[in-house]
Short mmCIF file of C-alpha atoms and ligand atoms in Angstrom, two decimals:
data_model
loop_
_atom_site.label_atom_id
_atom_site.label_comp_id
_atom_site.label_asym_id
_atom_site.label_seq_id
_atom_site.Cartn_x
_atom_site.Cartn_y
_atom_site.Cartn_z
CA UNK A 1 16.83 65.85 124.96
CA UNK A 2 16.08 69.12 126.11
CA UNK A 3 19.08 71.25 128.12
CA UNK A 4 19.38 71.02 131.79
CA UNK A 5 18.23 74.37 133.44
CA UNK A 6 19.19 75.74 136.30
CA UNK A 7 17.49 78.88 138.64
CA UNK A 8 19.34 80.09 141.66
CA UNK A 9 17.09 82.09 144.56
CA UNK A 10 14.49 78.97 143.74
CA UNK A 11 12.37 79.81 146.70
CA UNK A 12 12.48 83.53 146.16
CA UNK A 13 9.86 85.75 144.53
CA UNK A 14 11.05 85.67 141.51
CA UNK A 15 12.96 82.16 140.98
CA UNK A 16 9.59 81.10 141.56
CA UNK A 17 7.55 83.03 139.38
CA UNK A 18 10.91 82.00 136.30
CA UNK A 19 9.77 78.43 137.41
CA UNK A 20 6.84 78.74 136.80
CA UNK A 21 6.77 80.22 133.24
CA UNK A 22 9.30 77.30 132.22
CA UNK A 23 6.52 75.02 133.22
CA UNK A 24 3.23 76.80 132.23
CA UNK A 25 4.30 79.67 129.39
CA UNK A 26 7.11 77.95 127.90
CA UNK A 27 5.90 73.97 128.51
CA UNK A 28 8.98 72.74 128.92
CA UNK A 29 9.26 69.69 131.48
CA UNK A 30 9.78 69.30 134.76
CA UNK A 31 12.73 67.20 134.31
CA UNK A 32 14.99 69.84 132.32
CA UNK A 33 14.32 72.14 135.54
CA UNK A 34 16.69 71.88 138.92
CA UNK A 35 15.76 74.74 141.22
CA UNK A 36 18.53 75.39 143.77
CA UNK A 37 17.55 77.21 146.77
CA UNK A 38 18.71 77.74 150.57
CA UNK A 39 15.43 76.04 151.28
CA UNK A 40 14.15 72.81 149.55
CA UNK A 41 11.56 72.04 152.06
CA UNK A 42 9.89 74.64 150.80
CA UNK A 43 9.98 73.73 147.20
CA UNK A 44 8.48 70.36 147.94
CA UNK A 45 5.70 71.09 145.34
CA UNK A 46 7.73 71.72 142.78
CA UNK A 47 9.75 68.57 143.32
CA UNK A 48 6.56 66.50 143.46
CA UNK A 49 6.11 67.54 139.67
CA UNK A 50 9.55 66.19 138.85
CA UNK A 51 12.16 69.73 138.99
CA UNK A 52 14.60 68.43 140.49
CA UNK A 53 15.48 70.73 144.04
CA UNK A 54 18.64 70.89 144.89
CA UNK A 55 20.61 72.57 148.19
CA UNK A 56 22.75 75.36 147.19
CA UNK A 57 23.74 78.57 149.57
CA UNK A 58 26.14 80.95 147.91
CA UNK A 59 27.31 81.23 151.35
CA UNK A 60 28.56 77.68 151.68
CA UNK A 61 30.68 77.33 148.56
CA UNK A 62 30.85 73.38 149.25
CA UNK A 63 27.10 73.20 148.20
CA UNK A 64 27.31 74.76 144.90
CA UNK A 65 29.23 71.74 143.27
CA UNK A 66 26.77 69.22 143.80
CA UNK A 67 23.84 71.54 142.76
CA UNK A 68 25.04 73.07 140.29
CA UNK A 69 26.20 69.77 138.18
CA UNK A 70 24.82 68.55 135.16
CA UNK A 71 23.32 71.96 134.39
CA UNK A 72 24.19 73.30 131.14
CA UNK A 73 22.10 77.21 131.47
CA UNK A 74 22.01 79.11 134.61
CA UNK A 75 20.06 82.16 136.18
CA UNK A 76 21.97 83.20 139.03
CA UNK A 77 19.82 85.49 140.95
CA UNK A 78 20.69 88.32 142.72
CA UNK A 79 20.70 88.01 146.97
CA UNK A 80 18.50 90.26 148.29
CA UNK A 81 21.25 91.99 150.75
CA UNK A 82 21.17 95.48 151.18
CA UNK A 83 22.01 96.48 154.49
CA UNK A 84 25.53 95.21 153.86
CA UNK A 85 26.97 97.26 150.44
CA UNK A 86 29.52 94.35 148.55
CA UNK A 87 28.72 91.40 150.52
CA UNK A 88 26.18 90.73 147.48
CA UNK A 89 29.30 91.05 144.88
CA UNK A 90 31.61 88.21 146.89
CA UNK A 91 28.44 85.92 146.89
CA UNK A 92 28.07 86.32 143.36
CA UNK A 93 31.14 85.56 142.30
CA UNK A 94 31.57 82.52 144.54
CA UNK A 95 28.61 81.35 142.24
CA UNK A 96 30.42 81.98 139.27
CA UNK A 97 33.38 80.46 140.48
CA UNK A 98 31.34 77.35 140.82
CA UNK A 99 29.57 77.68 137.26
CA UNK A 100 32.51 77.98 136.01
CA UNK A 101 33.70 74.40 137.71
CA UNK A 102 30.62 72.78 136.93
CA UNK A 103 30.87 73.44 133.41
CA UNK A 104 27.78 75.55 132.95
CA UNK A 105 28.18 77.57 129.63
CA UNK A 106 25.56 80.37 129.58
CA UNK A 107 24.69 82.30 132.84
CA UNK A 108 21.94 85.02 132.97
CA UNK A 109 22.26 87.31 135.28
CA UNK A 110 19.78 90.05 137.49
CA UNK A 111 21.10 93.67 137.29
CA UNK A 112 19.99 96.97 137.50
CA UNK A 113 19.81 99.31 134.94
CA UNK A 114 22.77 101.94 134.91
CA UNK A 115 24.95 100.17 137.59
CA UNK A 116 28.36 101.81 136.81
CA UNK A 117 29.44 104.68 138.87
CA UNK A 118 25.95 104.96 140.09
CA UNK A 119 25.05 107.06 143.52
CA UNK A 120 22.77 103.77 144.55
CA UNK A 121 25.03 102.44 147.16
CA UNK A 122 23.75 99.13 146.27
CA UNK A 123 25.09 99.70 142.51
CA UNK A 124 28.70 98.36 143.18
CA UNK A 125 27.57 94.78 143.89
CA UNK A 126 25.80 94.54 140.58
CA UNK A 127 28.34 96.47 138.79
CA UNK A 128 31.02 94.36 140.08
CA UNK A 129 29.14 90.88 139.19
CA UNK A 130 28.68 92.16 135.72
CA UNK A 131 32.32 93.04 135.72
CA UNK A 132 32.72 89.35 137.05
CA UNK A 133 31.29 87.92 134.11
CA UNK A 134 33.15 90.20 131.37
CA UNK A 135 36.30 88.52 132.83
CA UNK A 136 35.16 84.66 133.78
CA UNK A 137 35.89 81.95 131.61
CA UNK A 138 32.10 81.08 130.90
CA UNK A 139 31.61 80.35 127.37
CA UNK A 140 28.42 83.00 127.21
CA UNK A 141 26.24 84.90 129.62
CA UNK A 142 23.53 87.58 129.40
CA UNK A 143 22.76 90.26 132.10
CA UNK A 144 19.44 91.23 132.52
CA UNK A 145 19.59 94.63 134.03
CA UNK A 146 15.86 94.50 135.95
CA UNK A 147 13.95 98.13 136.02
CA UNK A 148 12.60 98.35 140.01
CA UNK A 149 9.12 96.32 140.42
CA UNK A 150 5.60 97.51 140.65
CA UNK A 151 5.53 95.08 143.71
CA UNK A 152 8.20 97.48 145.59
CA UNK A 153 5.17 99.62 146.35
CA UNK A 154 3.89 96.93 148.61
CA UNK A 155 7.06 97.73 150.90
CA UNK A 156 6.27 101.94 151.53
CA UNK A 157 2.52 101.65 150.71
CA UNK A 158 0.96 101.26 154.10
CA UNK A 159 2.86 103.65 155.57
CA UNK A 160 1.98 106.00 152.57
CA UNK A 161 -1.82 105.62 153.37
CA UNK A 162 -1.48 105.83 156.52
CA UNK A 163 -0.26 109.37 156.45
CA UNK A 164 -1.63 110.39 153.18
CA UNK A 165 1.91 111.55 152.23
CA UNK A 166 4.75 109.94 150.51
CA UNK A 167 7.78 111.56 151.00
CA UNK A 168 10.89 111.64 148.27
CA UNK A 169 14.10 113.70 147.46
CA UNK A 170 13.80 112.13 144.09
CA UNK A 171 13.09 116.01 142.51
CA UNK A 172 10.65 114.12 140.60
CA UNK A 173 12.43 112.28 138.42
CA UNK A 174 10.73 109.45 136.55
CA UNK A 175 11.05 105.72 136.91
CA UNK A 176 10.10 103.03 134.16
CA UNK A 177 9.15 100.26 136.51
CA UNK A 178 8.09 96.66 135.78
CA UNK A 179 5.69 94.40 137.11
CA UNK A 180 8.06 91.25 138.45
CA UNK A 181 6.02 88.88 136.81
CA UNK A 182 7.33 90.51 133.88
CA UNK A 183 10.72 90.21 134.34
CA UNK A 184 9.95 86.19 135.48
CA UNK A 185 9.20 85.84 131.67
CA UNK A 186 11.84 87.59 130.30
CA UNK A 187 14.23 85.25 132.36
CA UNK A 188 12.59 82.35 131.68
CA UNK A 189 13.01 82.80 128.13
CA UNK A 190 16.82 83.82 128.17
CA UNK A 191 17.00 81.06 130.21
CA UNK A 192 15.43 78.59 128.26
CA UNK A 193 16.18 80.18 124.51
CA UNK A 194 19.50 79.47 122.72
CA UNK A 195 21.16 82.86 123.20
CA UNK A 196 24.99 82.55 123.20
CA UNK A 197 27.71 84.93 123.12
CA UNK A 198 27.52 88.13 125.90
CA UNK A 199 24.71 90.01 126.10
CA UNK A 200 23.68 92.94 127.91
CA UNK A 201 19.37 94.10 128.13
CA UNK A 202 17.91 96.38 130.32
CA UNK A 203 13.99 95.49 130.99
CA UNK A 204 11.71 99.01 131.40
CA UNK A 205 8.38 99.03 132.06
CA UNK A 206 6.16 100.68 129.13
CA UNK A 207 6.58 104.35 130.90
CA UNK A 208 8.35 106.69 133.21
CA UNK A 209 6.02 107.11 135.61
CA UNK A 210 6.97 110.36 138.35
CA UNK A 211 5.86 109.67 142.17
CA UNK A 212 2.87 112.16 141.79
CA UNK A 213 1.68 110.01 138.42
CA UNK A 214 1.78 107.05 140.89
CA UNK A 215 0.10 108.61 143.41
CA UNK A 216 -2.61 110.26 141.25
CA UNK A 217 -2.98 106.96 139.60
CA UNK A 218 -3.29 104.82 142.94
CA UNK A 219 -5.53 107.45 144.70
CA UNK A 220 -8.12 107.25 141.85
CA UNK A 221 -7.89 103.18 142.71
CA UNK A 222 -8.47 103.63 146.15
CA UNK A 223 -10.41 106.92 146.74
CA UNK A 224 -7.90 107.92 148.87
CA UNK A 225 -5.92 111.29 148.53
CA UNK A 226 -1.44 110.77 148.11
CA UNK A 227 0.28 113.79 148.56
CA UNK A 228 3.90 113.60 147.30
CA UNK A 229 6.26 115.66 149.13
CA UNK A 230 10.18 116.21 147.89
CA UNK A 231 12.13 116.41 150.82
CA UNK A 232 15.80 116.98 151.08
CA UNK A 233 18.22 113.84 150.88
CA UNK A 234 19.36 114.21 154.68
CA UNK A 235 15.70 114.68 155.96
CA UNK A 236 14.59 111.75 154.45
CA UNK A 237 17.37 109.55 155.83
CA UNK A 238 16.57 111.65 159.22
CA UNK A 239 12.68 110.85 158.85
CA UNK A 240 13.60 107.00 158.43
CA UNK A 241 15.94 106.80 161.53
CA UNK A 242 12.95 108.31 163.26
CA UNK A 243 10.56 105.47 161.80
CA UNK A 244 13.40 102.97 163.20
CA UNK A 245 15.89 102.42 161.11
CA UNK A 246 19.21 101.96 161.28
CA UNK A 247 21.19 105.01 159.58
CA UNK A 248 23.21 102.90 156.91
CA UNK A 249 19.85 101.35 156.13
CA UNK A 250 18.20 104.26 155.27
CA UNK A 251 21.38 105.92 153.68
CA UNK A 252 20.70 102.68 151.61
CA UNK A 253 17.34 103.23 150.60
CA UNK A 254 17.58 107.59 150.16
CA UNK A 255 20.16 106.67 147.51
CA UNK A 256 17.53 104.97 145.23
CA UNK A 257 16.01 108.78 145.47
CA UNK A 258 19.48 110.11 144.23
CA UNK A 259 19.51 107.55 142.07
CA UNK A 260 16.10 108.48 140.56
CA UNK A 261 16.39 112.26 141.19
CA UNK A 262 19.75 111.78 138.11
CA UNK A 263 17.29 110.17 135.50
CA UNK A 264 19.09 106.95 136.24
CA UNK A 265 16.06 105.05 135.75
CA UNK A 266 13.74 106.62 133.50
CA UNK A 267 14.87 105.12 130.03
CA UNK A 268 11.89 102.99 128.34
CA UNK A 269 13.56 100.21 126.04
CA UNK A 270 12.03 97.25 123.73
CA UNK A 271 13.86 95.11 125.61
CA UNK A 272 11.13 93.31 127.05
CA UNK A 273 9.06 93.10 123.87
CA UNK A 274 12.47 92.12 121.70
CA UNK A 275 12.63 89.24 123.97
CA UNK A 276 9.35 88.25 124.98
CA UNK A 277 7.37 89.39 121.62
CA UNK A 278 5.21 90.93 124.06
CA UNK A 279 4.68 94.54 125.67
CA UNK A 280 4.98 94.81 129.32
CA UNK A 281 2.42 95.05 131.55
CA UNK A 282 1.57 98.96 132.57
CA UNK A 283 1.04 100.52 135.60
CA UNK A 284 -2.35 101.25 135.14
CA UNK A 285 -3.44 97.83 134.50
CA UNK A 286 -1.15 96.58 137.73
CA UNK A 287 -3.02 98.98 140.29
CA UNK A 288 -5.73 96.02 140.83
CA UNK A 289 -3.34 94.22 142.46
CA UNK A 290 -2.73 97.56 144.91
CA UNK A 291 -6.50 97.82 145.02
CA UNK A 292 -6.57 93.67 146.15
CA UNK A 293 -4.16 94.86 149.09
CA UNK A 294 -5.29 97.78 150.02
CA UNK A 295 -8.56 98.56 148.81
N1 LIG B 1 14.30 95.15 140.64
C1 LIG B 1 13.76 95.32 141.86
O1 LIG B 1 12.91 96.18 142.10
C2 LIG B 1 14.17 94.41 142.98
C3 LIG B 1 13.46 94.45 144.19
C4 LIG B 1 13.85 93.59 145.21
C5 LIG B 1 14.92 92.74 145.01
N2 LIG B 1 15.58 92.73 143.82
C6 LIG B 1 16.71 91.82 143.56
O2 LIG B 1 16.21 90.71 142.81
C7 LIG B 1 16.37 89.51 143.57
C8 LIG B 1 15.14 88.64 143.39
O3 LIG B 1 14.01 89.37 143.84
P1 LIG B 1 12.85 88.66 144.68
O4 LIG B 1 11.68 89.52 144.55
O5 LIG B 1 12.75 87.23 144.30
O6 LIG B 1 13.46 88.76 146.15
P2 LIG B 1 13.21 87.79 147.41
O7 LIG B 1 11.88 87.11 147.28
O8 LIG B 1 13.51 88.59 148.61
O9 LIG B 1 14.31 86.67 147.24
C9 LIG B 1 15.61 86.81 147.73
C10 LIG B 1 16.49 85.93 146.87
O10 LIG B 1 17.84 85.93 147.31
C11 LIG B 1 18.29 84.57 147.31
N3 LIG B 1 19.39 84.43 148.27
C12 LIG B 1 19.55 85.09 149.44
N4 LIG B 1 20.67 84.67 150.07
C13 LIG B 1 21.22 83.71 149.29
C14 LIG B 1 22.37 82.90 149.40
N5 LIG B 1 23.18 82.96 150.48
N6 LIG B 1 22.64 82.01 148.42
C15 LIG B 1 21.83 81.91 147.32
N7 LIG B 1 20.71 82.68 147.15
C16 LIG B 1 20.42 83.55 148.14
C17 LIG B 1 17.06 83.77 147.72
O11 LIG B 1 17.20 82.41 147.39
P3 LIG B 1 16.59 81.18 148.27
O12 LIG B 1 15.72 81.76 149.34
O13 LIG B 1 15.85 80.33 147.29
O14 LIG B 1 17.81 80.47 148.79
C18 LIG B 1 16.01 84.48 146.88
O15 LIG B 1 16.04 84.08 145.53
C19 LIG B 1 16.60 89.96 145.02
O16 LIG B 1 17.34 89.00 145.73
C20 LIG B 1 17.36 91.25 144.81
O17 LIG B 1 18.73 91.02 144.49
C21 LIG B 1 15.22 93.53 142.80
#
């Protein structure tokens, strides 16, 4: 009989792209599958095909029991909070709290790379969950610490057009992102593989790439000129608050700058390929995608 898997953040962007390379890359059946989500109605799909979709809201502790039994590997993934620094950490380890009762005995985990006293401000929640599972009673677990995604370009990318300039205080630093489809595989086959023990992988893209090798590699795609211009820290959070943001918000989002500008993400590993037996997808052969959007 084959093990009873279970992915968190069903309805998300990625729970749904690990669901589907269970099903289609990795064949395995509907059956083994229970997708747990804030949202089944909109996983209805899924459950026609037999996953079985299950309420759970890391919010609302007294759903996790019920979803979470019978499940014997988990992929908790990470909330998507980040205008509110640590509320991510409690969530997560209310989750593992409730692996822990259901008897789950691996859990994989989404991290970023580098988490530990890192200038992100959004570091501390992963760091802490990872620090979570070093000291929970779970039999095994693996942390996947994600790279950022090509698909995070789809956020700042009209904006970028728009003015023809992209402005940064990352001081150029270079950033081995991944496309998340990518990182859906590599999930799906921690998930679904027999990986015990506790593990820790960080999944790069195949290069560094700086902002202006983006830019130069997106404006070829589009025919339309990026100009990439470093700025310092406080004028970019100044130049967001002026766009309409709330300060902590783009405090937040500078700090992925800092984060850069310290070479915090620029380390290409065989992570991917070690787990997947593949290479991951590059940047250059993403930018159709970009081109689809934009062009
Ligand atoms: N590496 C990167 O570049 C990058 C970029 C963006 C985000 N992330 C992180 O990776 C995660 C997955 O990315 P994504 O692209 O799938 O983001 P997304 O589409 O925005 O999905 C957000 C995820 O958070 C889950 N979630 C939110 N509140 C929850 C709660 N109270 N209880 C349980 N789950 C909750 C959602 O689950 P349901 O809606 O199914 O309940 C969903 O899976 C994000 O949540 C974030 O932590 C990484």
């Amino acid at each position: 009989m084959s093990k009873s898997l279970l992915v968190t953040g069903a309805a998300g962007q990625l729970g749904r792209a690990v669901i589907g390379h269970l099903l289609t890359t990795l064949k395995l059946p509907a059956s083994s599958i229970i997708a747990a989500t804030r949202k089944p109605e909109q996983l209805q799909e899924l459950a026609a095909q037999g996953v079985s979709v299950r309420a759970a809201d890391f919010d609302d502790p007294q759903s996790l029991a019920a979803a979470f039994a019978g499940a014997q590997r988990m992929l908790l993934i990470s909330t998507d909070r980040l205008d509110r620094p640590g509320f991510r950490a409690e969530q997560h380890g209310r989750a593992l709290a409730a692996a822990e009762q259901a008897g789950i005995q691996h859990v994989v985990y989404t991290s970023m790379p580098k988490p530990v006293n890192s200038p992100l401000l959004i570091a501390p929640d992963h760091a802490l969950t990872e620090a979570a599972l070093h000291g929970s009673r779970l039999a095994g677990w693996t942390v996947l610490r994600n790279h950022w995604y090509f698909e995070n370009l789809f956020m700042s990318l009209p904006r970028i057009l728009g003015s023809g300039r992209w402005f940064t205080a990352d001081e150029g630093g270079g950033s081995a992102d991944i496309a998340r489809g990518d990182l859906a595989r590599a999930a799906a086959t921690v998930l679904a593989g027999d990986v015990t023990g506790r593990q820790t992988f960080t999944l790069s893209g195949a290069r560094a790439l700086t902002k202006a090798e983006q830019a130069r590699i997106i404006s070829v795609a589009l025919g339309k000129p990026i100009e990439v211009v470093q700025v310092p820290l406080e004028g970019l959070i100044q130049g967001m608050v002026g766009a309409g943001l709330p300060r902590p918000l783009a405090e937040v989002l500078a700090s992925f700058d800092t984060n850069t500008a310290q070479g915090r993400v620029a380390e290409v590993t065989g992570d991917y390929q070690t787990i997947t037996g593949a290479p991951p997808q590059n940047f250059t052969d993403w930018v159709p995608a970009v081109r689809a959007a934009f062009g």
